[in-house]
Coordinates of C-alpha atoms in Angstrom, one line a residue:
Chain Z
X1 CA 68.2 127.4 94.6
X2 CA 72.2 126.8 94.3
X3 CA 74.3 129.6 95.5
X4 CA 77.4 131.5 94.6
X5 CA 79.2 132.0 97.9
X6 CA 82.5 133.9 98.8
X7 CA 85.1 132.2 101.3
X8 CA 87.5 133.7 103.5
X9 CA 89.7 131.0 105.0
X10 CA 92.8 130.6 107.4
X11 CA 95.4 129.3 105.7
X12 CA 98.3 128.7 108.0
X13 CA 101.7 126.3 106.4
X14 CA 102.4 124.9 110.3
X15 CA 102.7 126.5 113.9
X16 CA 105.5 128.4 113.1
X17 CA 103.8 130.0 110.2
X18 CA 102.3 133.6 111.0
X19 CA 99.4 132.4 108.7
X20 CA 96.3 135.0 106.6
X21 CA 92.9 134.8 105.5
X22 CA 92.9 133.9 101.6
X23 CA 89.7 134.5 99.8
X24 CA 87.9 131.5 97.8
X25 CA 84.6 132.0 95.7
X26 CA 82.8 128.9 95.0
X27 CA 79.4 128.4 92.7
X28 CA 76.4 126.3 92.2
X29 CA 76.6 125.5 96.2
X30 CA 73.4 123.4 96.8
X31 CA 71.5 123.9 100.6
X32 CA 71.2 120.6 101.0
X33 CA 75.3 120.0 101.4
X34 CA 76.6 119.6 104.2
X35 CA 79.3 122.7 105.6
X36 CA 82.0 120.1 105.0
X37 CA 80.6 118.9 101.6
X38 CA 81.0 122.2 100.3
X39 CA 84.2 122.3 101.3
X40 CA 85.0 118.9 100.0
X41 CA 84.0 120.7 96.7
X42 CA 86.4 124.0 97.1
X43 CA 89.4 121.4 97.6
X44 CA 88.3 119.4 94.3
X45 CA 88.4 123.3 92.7
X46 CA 91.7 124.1 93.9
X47 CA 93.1 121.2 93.3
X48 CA 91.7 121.6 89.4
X49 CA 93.5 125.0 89.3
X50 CA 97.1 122.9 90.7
X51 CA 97.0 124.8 94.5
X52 CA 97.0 123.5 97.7
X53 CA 93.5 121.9 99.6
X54 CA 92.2 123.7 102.9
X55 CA 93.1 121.2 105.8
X56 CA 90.4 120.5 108.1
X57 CA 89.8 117.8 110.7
X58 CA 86.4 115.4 110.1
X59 CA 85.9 111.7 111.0
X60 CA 82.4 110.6 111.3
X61 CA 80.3 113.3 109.5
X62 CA 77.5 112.4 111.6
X63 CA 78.2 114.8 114.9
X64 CA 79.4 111.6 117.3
X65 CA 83.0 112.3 117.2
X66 CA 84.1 115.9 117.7
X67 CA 86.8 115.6 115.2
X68 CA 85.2 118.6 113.0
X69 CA 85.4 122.1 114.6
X70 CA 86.1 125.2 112.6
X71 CA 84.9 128.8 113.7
X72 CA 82.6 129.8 111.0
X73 CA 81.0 133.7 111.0
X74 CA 82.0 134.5 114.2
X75 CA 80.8 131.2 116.4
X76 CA 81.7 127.8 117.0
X77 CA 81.0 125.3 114.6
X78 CA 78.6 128.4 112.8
X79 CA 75.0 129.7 113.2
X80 CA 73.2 127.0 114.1
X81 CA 72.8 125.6 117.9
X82 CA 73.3 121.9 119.1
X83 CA 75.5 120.7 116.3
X84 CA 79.0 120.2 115.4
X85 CA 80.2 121.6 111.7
X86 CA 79.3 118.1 110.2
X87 CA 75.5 118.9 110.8
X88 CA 75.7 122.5 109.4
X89 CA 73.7 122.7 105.8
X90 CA 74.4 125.5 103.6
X91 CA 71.0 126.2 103.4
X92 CA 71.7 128.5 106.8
X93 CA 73.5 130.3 104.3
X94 CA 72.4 132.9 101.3
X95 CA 73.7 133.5 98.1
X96 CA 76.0 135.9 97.8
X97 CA 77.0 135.5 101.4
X98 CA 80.6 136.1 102.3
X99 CA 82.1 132.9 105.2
X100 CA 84.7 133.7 107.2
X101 CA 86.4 130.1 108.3
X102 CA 88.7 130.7 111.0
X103 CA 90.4 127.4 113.2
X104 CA 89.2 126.6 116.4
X105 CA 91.4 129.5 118.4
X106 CA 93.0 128.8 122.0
X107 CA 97.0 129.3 123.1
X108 CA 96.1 125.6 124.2
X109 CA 95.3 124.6 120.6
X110 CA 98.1 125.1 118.2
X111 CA 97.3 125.0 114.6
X112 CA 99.2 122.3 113.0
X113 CA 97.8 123.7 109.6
X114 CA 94.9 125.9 108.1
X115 CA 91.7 124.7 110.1
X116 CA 93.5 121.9 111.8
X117 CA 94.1 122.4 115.7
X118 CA 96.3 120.4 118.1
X119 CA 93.8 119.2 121.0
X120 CA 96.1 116.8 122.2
X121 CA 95.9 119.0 125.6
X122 CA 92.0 117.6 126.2
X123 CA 93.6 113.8 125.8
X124 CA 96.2 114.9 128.5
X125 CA 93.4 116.4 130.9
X126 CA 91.5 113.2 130.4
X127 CA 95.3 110.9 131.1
X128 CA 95.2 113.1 134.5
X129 CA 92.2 111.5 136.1
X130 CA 89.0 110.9 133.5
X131 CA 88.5 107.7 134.3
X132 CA 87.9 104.7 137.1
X133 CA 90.6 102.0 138.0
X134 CA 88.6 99.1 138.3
X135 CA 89.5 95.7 139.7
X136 CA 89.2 93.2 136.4
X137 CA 90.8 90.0 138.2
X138 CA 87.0 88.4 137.3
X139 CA 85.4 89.6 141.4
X140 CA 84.2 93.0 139.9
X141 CA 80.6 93.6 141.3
X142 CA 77.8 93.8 138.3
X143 CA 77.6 97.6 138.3
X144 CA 73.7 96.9 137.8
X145 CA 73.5 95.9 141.5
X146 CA 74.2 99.4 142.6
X147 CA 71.4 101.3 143.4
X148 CA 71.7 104.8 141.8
X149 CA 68.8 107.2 141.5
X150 CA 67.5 108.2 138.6
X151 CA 68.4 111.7 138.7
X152 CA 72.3 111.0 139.1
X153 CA 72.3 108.3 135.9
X154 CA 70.6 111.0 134.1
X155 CA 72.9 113.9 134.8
X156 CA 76.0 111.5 134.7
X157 CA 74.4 110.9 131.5
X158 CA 74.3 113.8 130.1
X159 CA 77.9 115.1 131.0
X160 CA 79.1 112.1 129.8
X161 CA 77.7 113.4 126.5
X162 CA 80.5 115.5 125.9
X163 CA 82.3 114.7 122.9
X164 CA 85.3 116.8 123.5
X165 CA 85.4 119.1 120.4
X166 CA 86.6 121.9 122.1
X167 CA 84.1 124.1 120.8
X168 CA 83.7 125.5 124.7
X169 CA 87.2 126.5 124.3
X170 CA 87.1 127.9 120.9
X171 CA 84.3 130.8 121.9
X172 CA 85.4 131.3 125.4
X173 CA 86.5 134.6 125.3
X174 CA 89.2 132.8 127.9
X175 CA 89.5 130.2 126.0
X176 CA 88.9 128.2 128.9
X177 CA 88.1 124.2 129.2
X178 CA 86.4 124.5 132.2
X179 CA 82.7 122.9 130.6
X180 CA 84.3 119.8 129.4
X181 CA 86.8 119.3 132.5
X182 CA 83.6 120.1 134.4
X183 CA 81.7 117.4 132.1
X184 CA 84.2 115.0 132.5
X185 CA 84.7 115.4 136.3
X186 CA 80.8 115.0 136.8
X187 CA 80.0 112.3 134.4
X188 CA 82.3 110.1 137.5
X189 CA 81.7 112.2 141.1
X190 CA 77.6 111.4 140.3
X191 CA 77.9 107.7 140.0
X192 CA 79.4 105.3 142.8
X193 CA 81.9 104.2 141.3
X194 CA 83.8 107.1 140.5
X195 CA 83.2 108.7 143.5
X196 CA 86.3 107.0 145.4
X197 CA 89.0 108.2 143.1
X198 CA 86.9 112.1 142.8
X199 CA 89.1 114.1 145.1
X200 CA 92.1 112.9 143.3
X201 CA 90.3 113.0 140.2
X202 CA 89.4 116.5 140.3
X203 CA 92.7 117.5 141.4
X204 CA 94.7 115.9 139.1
X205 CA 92.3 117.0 135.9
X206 CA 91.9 120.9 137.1
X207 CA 96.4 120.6 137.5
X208 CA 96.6 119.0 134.1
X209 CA 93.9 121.8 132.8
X210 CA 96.0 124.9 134.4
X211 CA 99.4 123.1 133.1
X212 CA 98.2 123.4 129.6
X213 CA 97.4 127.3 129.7
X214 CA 93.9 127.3 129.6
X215 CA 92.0 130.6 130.6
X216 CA 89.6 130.9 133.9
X217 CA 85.9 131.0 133.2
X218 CA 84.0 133.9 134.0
X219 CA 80.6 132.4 133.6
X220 CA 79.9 134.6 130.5
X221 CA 77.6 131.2 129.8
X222 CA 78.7 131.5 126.2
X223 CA 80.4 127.6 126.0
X224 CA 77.0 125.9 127.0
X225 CA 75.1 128.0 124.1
X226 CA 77.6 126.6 121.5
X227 CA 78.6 123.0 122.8
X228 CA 76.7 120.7 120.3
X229 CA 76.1 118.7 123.1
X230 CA 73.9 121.2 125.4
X231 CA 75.9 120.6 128.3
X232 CA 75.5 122.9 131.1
X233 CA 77.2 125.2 133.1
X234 CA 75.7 123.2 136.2
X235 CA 79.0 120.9 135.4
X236 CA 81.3 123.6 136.0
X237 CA 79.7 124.8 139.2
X238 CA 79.9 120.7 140.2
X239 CA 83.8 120.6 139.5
X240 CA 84.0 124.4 141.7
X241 CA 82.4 121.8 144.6
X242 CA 84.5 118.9 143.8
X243 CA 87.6 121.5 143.7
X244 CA 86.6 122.9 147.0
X245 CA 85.5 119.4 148.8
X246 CA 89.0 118.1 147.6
X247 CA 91.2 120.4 149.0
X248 CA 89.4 121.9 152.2
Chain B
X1 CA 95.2 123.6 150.7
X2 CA 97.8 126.4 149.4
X3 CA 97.4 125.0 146.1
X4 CA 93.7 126.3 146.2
X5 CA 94.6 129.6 146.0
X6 CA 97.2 128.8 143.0
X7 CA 94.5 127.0 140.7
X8 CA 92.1 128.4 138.1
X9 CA 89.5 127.5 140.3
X10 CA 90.9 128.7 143.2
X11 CA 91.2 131.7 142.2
X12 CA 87.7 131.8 140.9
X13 CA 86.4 131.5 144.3
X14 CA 88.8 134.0 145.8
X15 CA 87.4 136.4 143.5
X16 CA 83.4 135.3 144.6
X17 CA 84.5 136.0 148.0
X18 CA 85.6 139.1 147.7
X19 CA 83.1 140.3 145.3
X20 CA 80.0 138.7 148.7
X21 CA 82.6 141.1 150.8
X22 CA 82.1 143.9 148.5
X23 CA 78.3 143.7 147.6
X24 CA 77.2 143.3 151.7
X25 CA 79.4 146.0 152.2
X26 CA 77.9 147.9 149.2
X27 CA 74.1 147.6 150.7
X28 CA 75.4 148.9 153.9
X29 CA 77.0 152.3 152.6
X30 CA 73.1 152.2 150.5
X31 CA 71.5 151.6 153.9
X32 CA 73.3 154.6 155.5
X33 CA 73.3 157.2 152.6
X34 CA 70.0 157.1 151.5
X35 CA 69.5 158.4 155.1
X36 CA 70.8 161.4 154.1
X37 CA 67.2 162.0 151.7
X38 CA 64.9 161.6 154.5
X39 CA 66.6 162.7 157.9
X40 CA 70.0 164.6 158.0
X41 CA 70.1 164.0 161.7
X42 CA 70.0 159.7 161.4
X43 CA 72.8 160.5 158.6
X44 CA 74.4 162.6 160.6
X45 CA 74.0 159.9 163.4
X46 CA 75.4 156.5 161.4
X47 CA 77.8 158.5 159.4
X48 CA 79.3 159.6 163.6
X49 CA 79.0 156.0 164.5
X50 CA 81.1 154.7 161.4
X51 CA 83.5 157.6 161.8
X52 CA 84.4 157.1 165.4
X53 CA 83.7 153.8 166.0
X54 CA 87.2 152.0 166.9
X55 CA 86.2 148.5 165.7
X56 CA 85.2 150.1 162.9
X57 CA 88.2 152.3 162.0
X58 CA 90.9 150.0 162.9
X59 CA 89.3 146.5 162.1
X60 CA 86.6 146.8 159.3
X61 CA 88.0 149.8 157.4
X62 CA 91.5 148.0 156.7
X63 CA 89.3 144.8 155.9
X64 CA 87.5 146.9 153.3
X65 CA 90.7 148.5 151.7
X66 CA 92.1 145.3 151.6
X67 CA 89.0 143.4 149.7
X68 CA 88.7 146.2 147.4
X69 CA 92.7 146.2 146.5
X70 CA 92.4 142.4 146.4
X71 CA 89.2 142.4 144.1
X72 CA 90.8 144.5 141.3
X73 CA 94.6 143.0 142.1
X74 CA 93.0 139.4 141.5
X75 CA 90.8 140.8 138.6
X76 CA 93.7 142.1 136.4
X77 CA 95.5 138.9 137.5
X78 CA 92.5 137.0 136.0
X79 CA 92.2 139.2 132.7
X80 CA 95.8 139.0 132.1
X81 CA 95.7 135.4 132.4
X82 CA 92.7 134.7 129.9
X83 CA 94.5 137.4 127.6
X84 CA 97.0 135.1 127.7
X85 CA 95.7 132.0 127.2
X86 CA 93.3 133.2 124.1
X87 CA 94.1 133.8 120.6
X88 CA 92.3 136.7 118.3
X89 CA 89.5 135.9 116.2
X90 CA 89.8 137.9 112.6
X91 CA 85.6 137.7 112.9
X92 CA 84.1 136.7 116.1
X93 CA 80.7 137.1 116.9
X94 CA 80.4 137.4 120.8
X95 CA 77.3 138.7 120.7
X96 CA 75.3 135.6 119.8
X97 CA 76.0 133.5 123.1
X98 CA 76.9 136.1 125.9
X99 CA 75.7 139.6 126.6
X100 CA 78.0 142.7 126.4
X101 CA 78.1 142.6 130.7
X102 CA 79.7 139.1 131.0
X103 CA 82.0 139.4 127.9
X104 CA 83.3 143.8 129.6
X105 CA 83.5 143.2 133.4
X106 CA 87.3 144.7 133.2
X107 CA 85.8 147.5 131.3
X108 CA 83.1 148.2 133.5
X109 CA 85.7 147.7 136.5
X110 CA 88.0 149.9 135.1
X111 CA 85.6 152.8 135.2
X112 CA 84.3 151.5 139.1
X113 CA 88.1 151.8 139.9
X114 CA 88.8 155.2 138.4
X115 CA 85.9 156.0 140.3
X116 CA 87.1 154.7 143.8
X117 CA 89.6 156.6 143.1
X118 CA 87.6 160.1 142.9
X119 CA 85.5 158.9 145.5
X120 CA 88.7 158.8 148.2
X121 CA 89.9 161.8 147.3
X122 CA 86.1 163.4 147.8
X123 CA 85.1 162.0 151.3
X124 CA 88.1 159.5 152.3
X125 CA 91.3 161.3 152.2
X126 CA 89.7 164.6 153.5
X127 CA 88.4 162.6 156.2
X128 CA 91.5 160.6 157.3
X129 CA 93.0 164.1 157.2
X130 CA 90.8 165.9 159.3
X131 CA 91.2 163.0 162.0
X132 CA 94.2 162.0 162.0
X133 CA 96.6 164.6 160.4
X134 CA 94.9 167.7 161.5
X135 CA 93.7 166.1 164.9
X136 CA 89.9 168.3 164.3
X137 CA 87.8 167.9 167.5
X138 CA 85.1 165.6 165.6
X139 CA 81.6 167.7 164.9
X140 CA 78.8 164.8 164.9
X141 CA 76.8 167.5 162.7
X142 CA 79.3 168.1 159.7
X143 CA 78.9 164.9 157.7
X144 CA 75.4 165.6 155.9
X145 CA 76.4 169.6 155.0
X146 CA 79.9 167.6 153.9
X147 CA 78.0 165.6 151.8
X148 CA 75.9 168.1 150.1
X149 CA 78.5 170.7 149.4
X150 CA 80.5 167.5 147.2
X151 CA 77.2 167.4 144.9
X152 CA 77.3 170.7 144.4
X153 CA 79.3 170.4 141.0
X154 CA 77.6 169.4 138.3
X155 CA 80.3 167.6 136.6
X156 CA 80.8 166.1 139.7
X157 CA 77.8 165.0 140.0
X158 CA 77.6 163.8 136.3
X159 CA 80.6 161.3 137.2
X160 CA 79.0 159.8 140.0
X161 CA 76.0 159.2 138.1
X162 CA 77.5 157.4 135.2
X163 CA 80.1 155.7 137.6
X164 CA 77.1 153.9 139.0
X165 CA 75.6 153.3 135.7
X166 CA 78.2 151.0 135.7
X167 CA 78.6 149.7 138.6
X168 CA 74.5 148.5 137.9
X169 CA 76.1 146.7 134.6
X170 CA 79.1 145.7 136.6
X171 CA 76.5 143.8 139.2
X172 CA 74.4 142.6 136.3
X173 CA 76.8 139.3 135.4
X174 CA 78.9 139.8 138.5
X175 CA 76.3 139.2 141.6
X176 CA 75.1 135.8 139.9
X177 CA 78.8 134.9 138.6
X178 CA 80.0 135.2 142.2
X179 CA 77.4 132.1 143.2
X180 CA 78.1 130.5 140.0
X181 CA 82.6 130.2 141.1
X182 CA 81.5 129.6 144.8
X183 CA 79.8 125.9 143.6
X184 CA 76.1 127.3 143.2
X185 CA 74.2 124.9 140.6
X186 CA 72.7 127.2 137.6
X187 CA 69.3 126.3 138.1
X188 CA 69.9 127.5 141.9
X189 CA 71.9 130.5 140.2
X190 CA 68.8 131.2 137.9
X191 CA 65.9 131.5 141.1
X192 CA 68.5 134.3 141.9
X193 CA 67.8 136.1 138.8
X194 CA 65.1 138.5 140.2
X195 CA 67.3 139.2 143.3
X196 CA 70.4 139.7 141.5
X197 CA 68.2 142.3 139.2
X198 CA 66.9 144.2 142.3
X199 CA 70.1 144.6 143.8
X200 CA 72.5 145.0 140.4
X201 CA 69.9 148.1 139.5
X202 CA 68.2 148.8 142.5
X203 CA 71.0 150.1 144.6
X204 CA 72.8 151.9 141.6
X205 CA 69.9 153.6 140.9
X206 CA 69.7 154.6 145.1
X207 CA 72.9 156.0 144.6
X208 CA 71.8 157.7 141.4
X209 CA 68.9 159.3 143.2
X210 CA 70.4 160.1 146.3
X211 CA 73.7 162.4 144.5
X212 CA 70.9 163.9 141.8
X213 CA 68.5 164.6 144.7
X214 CA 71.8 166.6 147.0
X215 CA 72.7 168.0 143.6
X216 CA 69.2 170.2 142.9
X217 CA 68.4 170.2 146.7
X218 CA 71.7 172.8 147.2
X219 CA 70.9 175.1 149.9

């Protein structure tokens, strides 16, 4: 059955602008649409009725590219675990429900406008050290003929997983981008290769992270429930290691 | 290595240290007052020893002042950091990924201050009078009828009681957490889980039991 919902949505004209929740309602709001669908269909509304569309960020639609984020109800990309806001369905909604749609929130993350955040300072942490220099003058060694166990590929795996939404940041209470620094440190310090540049690695990335006034983590656990990715606080308590190793 | 102690992570760790210092010390003060339930005269006996004991006086008592100062110093440091860093939510919905313990540790060590705080001016300042402004010859037998005249109140007694109440929720996120900032792997952190619940309720619950016990056993 369609649904009548009620929306209550940042609306924010730029960083500078103090910004305020304006109310929407929308109708006939089928459970099969997607969050963003739905939303597609509010901006066709208002731009029927001559106002400004909500701005919000989406690429892919199909939970790959982290672009979408949005704090919906009170959580990170809404009530639903192990997806990002492109994989929500209304149908985790009920008619008549009232939405609160709020922009991913961190001092680190301006809003540039409505739902739209500035994570620029992830792209910065990964510029500091999340990556390998490797020699390309045509005498790189096949990286197949390194032995690595099965259990590092497979956690180097899964921290390389991370997609970099931010959603660790946006329901920190800290707001604090220690889960995907801690993803992206790991994803290199358990393979060979990225184990020569680690200390540095490590160094530079947890610098860049403090520079750009992110909070300290007080393993309240609650970024791992919400990533879309599932990945765990075990990389943050690698990075600690790495942290320590590096500068002791 | 001085920028550890400047980075997020640094002073993570700082904080887990502190918090091992506090918690051994913790089980110790346990191990000594529950004494007071079973034998006055072994109370009587440790709380002489501790007293008088110059290494422990001059060496391990400024130790302790100076882990507890550093523990709440670096705490507020911490909060007022993440205050910083974070940004209001008009509707935000902790409760679905972290428990009210993890998400109210400067709450719950707000209340474990103000009671240090009562707690120093029950047994420490009278004692660091009595010895070293007042120059008493020491009495080896005074500490347990000390102790049982300070339970005497109930109101007293009341604070003590909920103090420790939540110093248990206090120890609840903060025992594990401490492994968690020192390195420890969450699966390792996780086989802790029954430990950290014996000692987070266990020993608040000792302490519970031993003021209510002096409290109805007045004499």
């Amino acid at each position: 059955m369609n649904m009548n919902l009620k929306l209550k949505i940042w609306r924010q004209n730029g960083a500078n602008d103090e910004g305020k929740m304006v109310d929407y309602s929308i109708s006939d709001v089928s459970p099969d649409m997607s969050f963003l669908e739905m939303l597609d269909v509010l901006n066709e509304q208002i731009i029927s009725e001559g106002g400004e569309p909500v701005a919000f960020d989406h690429d892919c639609r199909e939970g790959i590219c982290g672009m979408c984020s949005l704090y919906i109800n009170g959580e990170a990309h809404g009530p639903d675990r192990g997806i990002t806001t492109c994989q929500l369905h209304m149908r985790k909604f009920k008619d008549g429900d009232t939405i609160y749609i709020e922009p991913f929130r961190a001092k680190a993350f301006p809003v540039i406008k409505d739902l739209v955040v500035d994570r620029s300072s992830f792209d910065r942490i990964q510029h500091a050290g999340g990556f390998i220099s490797v020699n390309t003058s045509g005498n790189t060694q096949d990286a197949n003929a390194i032995p690595i166990s099965k259990h590092a590929a497979d956690e180097a795996m899964d921290a390389a997983t991370c997609i970099g939404c931010g959603a660790c940041v946006a329901t920190c209470k800290n707001s604090s981008a220690m889960l995907f620094v801690g993803a992206k440190v790991s994803q290199y310090a358990l393979l060979p290769q990225g184990q020569v540049e680690a200390a540095d690695r490590v160094k530079n990335m947890v610098a860049q992270m403090d520079l750009e006034g992110f909070g300290n983590c007080t393993n309240t656990g609650a970024c791992e429930v919400e990533c879309p990715k599932g990945i765990s606080l075990d990389n943050i308590a690698r990075m600690n290691r790495e942290f320590l190793k590096a500068n002791i | 290595m001085s920028g550890v102690l400047s980075s997020s992570i640094g002073r993570k760790v700082a904080m887990a240290a502190s918090a091992f210092f506090l918690m051994f010390f913790l089980l110790q003060h346990f191990v000594i007052n529950i004494t007071s339930i079973f034998s006055p005269e072994t109370f009587n006996e440790l709380s002489h020893f501790m007293g008088t004991n110059p290494a422990v006086q001059f060496v391990l008592q400024p130790v302790l002042i100076f882990g507890v100062v550093f523990h709440f110093v670096m705490g507020f440091i911490l909060e007022a950091r993440n205050k910083k860093a974070s940004v209001k939510y008009v509707k935000n919905n902790g409760a679905a990924n972290s428990t009210w313990v993890s998400r109210n540790m400067i709450y719950s060590g707000l209340v474990i201050l103000a009671f240090i705080v009562l707690h120093f001016i029950d047994f420490w300042i009278p004692e660091m009078k009595y010895k070293y402004i007042d120059f008493l010859p020491e009495s080896p037998n005074r500490y347990y009828e000390e102790l049982v005249h300070k339970f005497h109140s109930p109101i007293r007694t009341g604070a003590y009681v909920a103090s420790f109440a939540f110093l248990a929720l206090h120890l609840l996120h903060g025992f594990k957490s401490a492994f968690q900032s020192s390195g420890m792997s969450a699966k390792r952190a996780a086989k802790l889980e029954t430990v950290s619940k014996i000692y987070a309720i266990g020993i608040p619950v000792g302490f519970i039991v031993i003021a209510l016990f002096h409290h109805f056993n007045q004499h």
